[in-house]
Coordinates of C-alpha atoms and ligand atoms in Angstrom, one line a residue:
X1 CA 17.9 -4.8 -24.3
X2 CA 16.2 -7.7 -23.1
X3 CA 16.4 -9.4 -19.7
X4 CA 16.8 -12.8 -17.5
X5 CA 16.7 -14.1 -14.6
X6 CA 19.5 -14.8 -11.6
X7 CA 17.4 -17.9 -11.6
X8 CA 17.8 -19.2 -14.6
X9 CA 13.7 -18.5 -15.8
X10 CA 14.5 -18.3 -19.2
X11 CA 12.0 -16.0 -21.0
X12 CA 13.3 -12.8 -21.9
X13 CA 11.8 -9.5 -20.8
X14 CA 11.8 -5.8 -21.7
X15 CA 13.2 -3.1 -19.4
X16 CA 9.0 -2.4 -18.7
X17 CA 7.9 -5.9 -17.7
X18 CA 10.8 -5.8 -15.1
X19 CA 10.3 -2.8 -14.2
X20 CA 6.4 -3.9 -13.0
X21 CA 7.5 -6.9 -12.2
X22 CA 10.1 -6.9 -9.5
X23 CA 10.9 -10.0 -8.4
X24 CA 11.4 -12.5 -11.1
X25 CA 8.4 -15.4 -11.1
X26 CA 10.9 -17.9 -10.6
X27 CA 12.3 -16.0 -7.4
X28 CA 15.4 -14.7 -8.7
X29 CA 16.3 -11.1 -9.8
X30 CA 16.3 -9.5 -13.7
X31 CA 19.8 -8.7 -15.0
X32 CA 20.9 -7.1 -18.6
X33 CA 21.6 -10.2 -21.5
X34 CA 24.6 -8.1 -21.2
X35 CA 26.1 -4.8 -20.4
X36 CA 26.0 -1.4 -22.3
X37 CA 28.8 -0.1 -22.7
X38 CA 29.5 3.9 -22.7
X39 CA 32.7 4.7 -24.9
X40 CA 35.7 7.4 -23.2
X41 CA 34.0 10.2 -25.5
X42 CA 31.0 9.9 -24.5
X43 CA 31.6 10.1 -21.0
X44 CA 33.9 13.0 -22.0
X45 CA 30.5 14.4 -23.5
X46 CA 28.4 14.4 -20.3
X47 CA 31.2 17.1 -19.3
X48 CA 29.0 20.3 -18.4
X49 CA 25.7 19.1 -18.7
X50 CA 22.6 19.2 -16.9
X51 CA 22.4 15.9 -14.3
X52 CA 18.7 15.1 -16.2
X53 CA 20.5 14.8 -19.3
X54 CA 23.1 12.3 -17.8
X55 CA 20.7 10.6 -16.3
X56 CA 18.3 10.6 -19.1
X57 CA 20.9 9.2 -21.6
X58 CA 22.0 6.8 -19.1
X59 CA 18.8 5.5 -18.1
X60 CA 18.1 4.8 -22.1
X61 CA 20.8 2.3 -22.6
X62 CA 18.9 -0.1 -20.1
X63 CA 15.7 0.9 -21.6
X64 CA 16.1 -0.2 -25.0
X65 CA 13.5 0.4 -27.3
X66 CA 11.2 0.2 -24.8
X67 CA 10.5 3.3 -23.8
X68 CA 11.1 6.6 -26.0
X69 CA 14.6 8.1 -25.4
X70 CA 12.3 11.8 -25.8
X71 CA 10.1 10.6 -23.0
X72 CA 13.1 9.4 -20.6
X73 CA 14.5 12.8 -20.9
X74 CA 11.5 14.7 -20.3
X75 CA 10.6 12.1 -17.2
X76 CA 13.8 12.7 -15.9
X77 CA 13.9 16.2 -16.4
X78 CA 10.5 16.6 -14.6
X79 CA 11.8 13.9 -11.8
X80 CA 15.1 16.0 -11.0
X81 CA 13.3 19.2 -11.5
X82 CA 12.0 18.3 -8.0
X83 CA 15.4 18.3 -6.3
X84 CA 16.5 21.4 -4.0
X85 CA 19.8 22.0 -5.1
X86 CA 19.9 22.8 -9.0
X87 CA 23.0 20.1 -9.8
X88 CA 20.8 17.7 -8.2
X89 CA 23.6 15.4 -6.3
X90 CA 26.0 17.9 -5.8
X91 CA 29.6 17.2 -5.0
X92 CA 31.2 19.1 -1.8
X93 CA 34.9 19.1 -1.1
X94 CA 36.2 18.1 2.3
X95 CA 39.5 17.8 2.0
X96 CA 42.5 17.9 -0.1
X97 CA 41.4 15.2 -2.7
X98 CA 38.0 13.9 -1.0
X99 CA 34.8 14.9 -1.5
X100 CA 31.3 14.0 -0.4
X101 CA 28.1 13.1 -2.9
X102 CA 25.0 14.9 -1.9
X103 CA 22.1 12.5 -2.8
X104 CA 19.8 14.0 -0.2
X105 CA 18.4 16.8 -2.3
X106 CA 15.1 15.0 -2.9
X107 CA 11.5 15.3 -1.0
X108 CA 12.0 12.9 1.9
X109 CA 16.3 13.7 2.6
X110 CA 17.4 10.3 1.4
X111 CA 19.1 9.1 -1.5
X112 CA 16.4 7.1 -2.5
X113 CA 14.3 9.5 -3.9
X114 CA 17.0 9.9 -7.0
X115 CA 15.3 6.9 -7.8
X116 CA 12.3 6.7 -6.4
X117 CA 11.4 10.0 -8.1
X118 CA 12.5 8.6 -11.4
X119 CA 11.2 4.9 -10.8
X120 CA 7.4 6.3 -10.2
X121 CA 7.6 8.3 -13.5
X122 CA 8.4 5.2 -15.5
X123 CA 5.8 3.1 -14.0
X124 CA 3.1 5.3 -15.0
X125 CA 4.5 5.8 -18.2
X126 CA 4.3 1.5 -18.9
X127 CA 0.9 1.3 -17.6
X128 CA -0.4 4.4 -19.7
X129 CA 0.8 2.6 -22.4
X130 CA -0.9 -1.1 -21.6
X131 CA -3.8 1.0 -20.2
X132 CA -3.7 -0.5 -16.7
X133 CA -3.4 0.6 -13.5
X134 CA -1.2 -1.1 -10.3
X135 CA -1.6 -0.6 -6.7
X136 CA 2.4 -0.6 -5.0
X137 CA 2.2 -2.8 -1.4
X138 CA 5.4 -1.9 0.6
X139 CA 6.8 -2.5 4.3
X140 CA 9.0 0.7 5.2
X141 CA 11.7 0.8 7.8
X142 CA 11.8 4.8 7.3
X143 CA 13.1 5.9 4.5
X144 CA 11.9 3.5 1.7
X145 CA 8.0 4.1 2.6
X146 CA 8.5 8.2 2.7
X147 CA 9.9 8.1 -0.3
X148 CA 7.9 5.9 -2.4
X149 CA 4.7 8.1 -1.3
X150 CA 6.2 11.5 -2.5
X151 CA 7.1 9.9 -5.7
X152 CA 3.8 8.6 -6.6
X153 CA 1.5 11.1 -4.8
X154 CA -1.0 12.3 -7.6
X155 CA -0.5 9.4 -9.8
X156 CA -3.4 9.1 -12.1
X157 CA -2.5 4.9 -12.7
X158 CA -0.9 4.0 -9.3
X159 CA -2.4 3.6 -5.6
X160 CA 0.2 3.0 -3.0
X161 CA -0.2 1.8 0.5
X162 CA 2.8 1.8 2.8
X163 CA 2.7 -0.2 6.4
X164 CA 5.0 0.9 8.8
X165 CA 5.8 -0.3 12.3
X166 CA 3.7 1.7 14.8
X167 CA 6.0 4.0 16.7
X168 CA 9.6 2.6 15.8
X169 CA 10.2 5.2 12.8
X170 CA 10.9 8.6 13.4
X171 CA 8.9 11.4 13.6
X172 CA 10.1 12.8 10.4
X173 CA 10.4 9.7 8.8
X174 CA 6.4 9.4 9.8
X175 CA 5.3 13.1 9.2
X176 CA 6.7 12.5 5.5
X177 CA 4.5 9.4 4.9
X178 CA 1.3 10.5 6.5
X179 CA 1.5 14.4 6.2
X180 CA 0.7 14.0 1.7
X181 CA -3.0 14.8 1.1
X182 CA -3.2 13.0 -2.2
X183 CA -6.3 10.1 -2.0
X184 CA -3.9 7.3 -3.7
X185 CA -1.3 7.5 -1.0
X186 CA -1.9 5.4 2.0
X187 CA 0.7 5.1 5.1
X188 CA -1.1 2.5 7.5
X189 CA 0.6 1.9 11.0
X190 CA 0.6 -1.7 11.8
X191 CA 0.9 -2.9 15.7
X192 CA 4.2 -4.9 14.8
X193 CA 7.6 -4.4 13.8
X194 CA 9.0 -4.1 10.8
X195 CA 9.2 -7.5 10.1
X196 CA 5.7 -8.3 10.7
X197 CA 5.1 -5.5 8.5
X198 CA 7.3 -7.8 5.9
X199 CA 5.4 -10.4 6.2
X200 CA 2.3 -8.8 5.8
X201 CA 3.5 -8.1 2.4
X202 CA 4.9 -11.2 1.1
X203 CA 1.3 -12.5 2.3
X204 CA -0.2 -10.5 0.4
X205 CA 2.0 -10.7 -3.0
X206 CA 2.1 -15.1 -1.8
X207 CA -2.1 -14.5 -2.3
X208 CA -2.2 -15.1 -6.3
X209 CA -5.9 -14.3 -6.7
X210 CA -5.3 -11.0 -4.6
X211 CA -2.3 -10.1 -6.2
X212 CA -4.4 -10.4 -9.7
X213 CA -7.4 -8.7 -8.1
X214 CA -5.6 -5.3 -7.6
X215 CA -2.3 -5.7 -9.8
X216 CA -0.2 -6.0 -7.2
X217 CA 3.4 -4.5 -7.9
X218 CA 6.7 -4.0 -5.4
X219 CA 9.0 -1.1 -5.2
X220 CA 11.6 -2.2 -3.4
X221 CA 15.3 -2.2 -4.0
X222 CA 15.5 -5.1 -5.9
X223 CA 13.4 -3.6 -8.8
X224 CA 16.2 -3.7 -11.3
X225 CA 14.8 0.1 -12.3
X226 CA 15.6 1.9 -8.8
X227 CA 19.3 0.4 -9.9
X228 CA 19.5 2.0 -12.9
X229 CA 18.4 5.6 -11.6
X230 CA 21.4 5.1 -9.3
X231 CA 23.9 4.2 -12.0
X232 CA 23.2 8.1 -13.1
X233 CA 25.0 9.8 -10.0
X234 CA 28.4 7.8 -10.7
X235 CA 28.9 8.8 -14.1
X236 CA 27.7 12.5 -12.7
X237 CA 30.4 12.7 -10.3
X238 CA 33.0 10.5 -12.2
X239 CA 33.2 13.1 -15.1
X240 CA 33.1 16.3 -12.5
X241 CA 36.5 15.0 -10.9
X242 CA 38.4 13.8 -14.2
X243 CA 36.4 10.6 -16.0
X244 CA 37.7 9.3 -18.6
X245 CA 40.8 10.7 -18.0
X246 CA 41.3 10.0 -14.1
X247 CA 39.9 7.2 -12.5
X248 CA 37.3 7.9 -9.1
X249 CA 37.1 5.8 -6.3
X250 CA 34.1 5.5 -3.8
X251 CA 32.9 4.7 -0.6
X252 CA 29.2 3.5 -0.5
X253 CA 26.8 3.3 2.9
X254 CA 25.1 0.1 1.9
X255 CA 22.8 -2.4 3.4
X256 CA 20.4 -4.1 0.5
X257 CA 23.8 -4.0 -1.7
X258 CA 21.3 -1.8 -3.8
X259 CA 23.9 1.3 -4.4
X260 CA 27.0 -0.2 -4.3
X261 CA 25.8 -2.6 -6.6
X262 CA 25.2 0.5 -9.1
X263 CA 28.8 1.9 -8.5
X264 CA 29.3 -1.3 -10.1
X265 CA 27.3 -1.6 -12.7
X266 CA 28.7 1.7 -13.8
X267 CA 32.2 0.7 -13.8
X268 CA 31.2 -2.7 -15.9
X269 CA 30.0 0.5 -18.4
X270 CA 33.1 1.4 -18.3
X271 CA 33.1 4.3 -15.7
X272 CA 37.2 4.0 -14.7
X273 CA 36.9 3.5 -10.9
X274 CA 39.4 2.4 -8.8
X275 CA 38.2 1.4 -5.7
X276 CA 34.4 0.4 -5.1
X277 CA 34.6 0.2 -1.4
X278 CA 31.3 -1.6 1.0
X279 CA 30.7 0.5 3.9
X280 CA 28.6 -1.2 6.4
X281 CA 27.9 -0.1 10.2
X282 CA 27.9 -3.2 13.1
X283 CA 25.4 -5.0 10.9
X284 CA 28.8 -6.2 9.0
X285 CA 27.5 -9.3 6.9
X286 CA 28.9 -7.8 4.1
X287 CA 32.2 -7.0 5.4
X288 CA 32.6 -10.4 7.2
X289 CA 32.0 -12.3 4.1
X290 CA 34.5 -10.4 2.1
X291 CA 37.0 -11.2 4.7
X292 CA 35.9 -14.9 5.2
X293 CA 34.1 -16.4 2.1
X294 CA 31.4 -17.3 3.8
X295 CA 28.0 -15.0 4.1
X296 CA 26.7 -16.1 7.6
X297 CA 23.6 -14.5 9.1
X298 CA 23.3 -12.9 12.5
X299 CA 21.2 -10.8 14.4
X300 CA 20.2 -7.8 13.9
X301 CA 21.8 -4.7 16.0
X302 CA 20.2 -1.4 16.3
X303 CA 23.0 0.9 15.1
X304 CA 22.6 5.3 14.6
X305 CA 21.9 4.2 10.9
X306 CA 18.8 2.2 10.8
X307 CA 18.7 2.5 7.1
X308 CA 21.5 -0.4 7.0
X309 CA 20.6 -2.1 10.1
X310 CA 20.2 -5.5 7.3
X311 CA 21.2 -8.6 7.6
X312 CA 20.2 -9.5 4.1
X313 CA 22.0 -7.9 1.3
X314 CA 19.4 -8.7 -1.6
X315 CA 21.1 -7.5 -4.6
X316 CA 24.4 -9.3 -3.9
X317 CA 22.5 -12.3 -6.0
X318 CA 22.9 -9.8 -8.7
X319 CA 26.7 -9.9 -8.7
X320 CA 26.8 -13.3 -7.6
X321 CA 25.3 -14.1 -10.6
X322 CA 28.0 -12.4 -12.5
X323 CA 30.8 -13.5 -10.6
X324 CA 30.1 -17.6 -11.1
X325 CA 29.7 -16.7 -15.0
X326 CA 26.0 -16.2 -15.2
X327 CA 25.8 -19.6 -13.3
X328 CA 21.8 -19.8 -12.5
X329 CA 22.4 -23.5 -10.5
X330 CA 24.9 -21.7 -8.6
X331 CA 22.8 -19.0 -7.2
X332 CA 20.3 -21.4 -6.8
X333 CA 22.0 -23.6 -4.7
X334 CA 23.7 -20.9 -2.3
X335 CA 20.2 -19.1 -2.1
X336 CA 18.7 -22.4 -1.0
X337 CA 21.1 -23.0 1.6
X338 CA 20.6 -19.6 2.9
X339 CA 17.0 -19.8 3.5
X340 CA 17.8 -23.1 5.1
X341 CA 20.9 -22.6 6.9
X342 CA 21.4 -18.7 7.6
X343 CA 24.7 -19.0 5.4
X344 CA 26.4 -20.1 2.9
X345 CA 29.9 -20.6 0.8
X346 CA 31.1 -17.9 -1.4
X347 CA 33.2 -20.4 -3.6
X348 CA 34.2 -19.4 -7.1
X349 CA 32.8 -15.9 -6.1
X350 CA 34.6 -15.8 -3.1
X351 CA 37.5 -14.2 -5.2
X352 CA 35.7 -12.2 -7.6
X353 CA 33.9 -10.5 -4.8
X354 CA 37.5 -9.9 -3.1
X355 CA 39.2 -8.5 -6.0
X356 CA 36.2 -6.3 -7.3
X357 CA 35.5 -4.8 -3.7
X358 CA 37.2 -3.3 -0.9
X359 CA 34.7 -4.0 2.4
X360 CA 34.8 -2.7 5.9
X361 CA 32.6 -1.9 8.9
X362 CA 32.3 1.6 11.0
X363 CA 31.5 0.6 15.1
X364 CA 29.2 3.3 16.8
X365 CA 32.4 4.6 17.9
X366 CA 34.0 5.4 14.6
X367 CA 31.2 6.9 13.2
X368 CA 30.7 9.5 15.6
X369 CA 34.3 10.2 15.5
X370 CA 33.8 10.7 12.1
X371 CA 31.4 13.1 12.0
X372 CA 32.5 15.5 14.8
X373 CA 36.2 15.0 13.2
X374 CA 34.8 16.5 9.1
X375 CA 32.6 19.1 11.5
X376 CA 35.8 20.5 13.2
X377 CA 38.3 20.0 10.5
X378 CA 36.0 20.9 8.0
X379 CA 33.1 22.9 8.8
X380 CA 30.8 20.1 7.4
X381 CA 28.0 17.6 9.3
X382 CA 27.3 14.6 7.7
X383 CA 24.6 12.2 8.9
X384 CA 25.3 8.6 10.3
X385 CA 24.8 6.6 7.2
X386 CA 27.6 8.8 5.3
X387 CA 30.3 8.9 8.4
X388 CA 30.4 4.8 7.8
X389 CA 31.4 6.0 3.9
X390 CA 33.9 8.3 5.0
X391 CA 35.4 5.8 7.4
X392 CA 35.5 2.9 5.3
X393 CA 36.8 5.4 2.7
X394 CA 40.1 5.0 4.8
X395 CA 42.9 7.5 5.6
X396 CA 43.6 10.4 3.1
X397 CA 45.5 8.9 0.1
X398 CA 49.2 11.0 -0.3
X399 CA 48.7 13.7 -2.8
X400 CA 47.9 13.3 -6.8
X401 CA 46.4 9.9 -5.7
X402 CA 42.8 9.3 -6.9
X403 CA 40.2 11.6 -5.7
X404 CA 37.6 10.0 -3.3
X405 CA 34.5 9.9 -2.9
X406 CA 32.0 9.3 -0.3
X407 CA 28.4 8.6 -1.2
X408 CA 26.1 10.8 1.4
X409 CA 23.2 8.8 1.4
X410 CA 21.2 10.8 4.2
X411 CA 20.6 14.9 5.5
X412 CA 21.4 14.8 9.0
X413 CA 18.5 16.6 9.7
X414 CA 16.6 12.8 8.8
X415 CA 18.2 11.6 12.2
X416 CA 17.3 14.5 14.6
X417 CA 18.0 12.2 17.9
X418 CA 21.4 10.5 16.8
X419 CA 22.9 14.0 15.3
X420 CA 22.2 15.3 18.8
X421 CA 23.9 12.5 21.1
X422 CA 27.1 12.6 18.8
X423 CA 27.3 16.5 18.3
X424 CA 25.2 17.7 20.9
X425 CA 22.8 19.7 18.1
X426 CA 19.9 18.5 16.4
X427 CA 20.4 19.8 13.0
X428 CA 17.6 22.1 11.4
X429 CA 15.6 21.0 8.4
X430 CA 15.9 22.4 4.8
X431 CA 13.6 25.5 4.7
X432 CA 10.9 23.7 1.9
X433 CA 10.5 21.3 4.9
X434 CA 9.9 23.4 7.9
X435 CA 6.6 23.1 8.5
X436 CA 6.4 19.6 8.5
X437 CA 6.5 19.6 12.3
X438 CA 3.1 21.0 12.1
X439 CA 1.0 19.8 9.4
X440 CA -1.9 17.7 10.2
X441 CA -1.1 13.7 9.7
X442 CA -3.6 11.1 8.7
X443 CA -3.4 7.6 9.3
X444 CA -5.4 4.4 10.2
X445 CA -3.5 1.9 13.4
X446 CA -4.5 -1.5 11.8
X447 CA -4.1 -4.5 14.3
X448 CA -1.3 -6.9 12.9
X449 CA -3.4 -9.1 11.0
X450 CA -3.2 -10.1 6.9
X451 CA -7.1 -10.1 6.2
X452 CA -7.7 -6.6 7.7
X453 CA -4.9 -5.0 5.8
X454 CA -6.0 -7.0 2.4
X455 CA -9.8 -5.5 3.6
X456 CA -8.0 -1.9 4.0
X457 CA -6.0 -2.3 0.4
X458 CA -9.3 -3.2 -1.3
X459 CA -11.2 -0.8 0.0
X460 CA -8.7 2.0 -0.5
X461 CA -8.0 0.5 -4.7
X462 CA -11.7 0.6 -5.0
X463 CA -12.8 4.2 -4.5
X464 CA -9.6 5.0 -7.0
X465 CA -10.9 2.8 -9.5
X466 CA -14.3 4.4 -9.8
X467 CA -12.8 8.0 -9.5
X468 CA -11.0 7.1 -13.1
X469 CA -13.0 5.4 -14.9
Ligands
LIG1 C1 18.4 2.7 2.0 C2 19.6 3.5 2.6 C3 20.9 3.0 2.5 C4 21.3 1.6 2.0 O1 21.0 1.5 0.6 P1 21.2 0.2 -0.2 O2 20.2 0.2 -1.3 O3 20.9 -0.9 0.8 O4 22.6 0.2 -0.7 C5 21.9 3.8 3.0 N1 21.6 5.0 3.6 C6 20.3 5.5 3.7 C7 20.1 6.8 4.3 C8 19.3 4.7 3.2 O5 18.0 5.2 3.2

């Protein structure tokens, strides 16, 4: 399997140079030469069987001969071995014919440790292998910072250093970054938001003799490997409700188009789903361009679900590229005019995105609705992210329709202050997590300024370097 670029950069990769690459050097994203496919019996076969084996066998296909199908498998069975519930992303019934995907198992309570967890494991297995070492730069809004820490903490090849916006994420979401003892795990409050905290990394990656200095590499959602590990839960919870034989449809809480993007690739596989369906909160970019044909930025709103308070959806390039027929000018063009113009024309993907996807948006409103609706009707408490899956989800379909699923990207217990104003309760955390509250944190306050985090990154690689070598 051998990859390109969205772009049009031309030299193709393996799965491990994207997968410490990141962005491509041309600025698009890495996509397949094409897709794998996975025949009806062998989706039959992954009836029954451990989720590390799905994911392990899944996860290969993209791999190629890059990395050892033997050491995918015991990577993944080490990564999911982690998990607090033993079928890893459970599936829970709420109703007659709908039922909710528990991706919140993990470390930090968010989906994207089924990723993340996996994601770290690989990395260290590519640079063991070219005997190097990498030091991850990241800006967190809450959950991706949290979650890239746990995953690496004790890396022998890896340092990671996380900047987060002093005092805008949650005290969970900061006790999880800065409670880890581990010396190559660094969460560093910046006096800024989260966009500074952006920008501090871009400058940072956009400094070529830095970015050489301390092999620089980015974890963020549009490293084409975190799409892979997501792939894994679809064909998980396709073959527990009927694949190949019955088609599943889901509902996917989405900002970065990261997820849904995987429900995707997963049905270009050949995973038989019927609907694929965006679910986005107020921030509705998504939504309104499926409706309109035109993807028009606009402000940012603070909604209950932070995690997809976006106005850029980076991973839509991904099936952009697709939908024009691998068309590298295309995305070049509409890319350009949205850096320039805050929009731009869907065109020739303007119906290929309509036909593939079902879109829609949950108000404040509808989501807590939603939530105290499944708690009564129910018994079951779902967080914010999830109640703008189950709403877009739609009305129950009549019975022997297709079973649906919602993708339940978040424990309540992440969003303590918003579970309390819908439902009047602040839900408790998992018992492996309960003394977070009280375990001593550790973190510098660094002034929002690129050379003194650069000085702060150095100094933190260095003392790593010398311990290994
Ligand atoms: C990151 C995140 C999302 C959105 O994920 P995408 O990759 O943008 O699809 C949804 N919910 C939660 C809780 C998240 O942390």
């Amino acid at each position: 399997m051998t990859y390109i670029s969205t772009r049009g950069e031309t030299a193709s990769l393996t799965f491990e140079d994207v997968l410490l690459r990141g962005l491509a050097r041309d600025g698009g994203l890495y996509v397949p030469e094409s897709w794998p496919m996975v025949s009806p019996e062998t989706i039959a076969g992954f009836a029954g069987r451990p989720f590390a084996e799905v994911a392990a066998h899944v996860i290969s296909l993209f791999a190629g001969c890059s990395i050892p199908d033997d050491d995918i498998l015991s990577m993944a069975r080490d990564a999911y071995g982690r998990f607090g519930h033993p079928a890893v992303t459970p599936l829970v019934q709420i109703d007659r014919n709908r039922f909710v995907l528990e991706l919140f198992h993990g470390p930090t309570l968010a989906f994207k440790d089924v990723a993340m967890q996996m994601l770290a494991r690989l990395m260290d297995h590519a640079l063991a292998s070219r005997g190097q070492r990498a030091v991850i730069v990241g800006a967190t809004s809450g959950d991706t910072g949290g979650a890239a820490i746990e995953a690496f903490r004790g890396s022998a090849r890896v340092d990671v250093v996380i900047l987060f916006p002093e005092g805008r994420v949650s005290d969970v979401q900061r006790r999880m970054m800065t409670t880890p003892t581990d010396g190559n795990v660094h969460a560093v409050a910046v006096k800024g938001t989260f966009d500074d905290c952006q920008t501090l990394v871009k400058g940072m990656f956009n400094d070529h003799a830095f970015r050489d200095a301390v092999n620089l590499a980015g974890v963020n959602s549009i490293n084409w490997a975190r799409i892979v590990a997501q792939v894994t839960y679809y064909f998980a919870a396709g073959v527990a409700l009927g694949a190949p034989h019955r088609p599943v449809s889901f509902a996917v809480p989405t900002g970065n188009f990261g997820d849904i993007l995987a429900g995707w690739v997963a049905k270009q596989m050949g995973l038989p789903i019927e609907r694929l369906v965006i679910a986005s909160n107020e921030n509705d970019i998504l939504p309104r361009a499926h409706a309109t044909g035109v993807y028009e930025m606009q402000p940012v709103v603070e909604t209950s679900s932070p995690s997809m308070d976006i106005q850029i959806s980076s991973n839509f390039e991904r099936f952009l590229f697709e939908a024009s027929g691998r068309d590298a000018g295309y995305i070049r063009g509409v890319m350009g005019a949205l850096a320039q113009g805050r929009r731009f024309e869907l065109g020739v993907c303007a119906g290929p995105f309509r036909d593939t996807f079902e879109a829609a948006s949950a108000s404040e409103a509808d989501v807590a609705e939603a939530i105290r609706r499944t708690q009564a009707e129910a018994g079951y408490l779902m967080d914010p992210h999830t109640a703008c899956g189950l709403v877009a989800l739609g009305a129950e379909t009549e019975q022997g329709a297709v079973p649906g699923v919602v993708l339940a990207t978040a424990h309540p217990a992440k969003f303590p202050d918003a579970m309390e104003r819908i439902t009047g309760q602040r839900p408790a955390l998992p018992d492996r997590l309960s003394d977070l509250l009280a375990m001593p944190e550790r973190y510098p306050v660094l002034e929002n300024d690129l050379a003194e985090v650069k000085r702060f990154v150095e100094g933190a690689v260095r003392s790593e370097t010398e311990e290994v070598t």
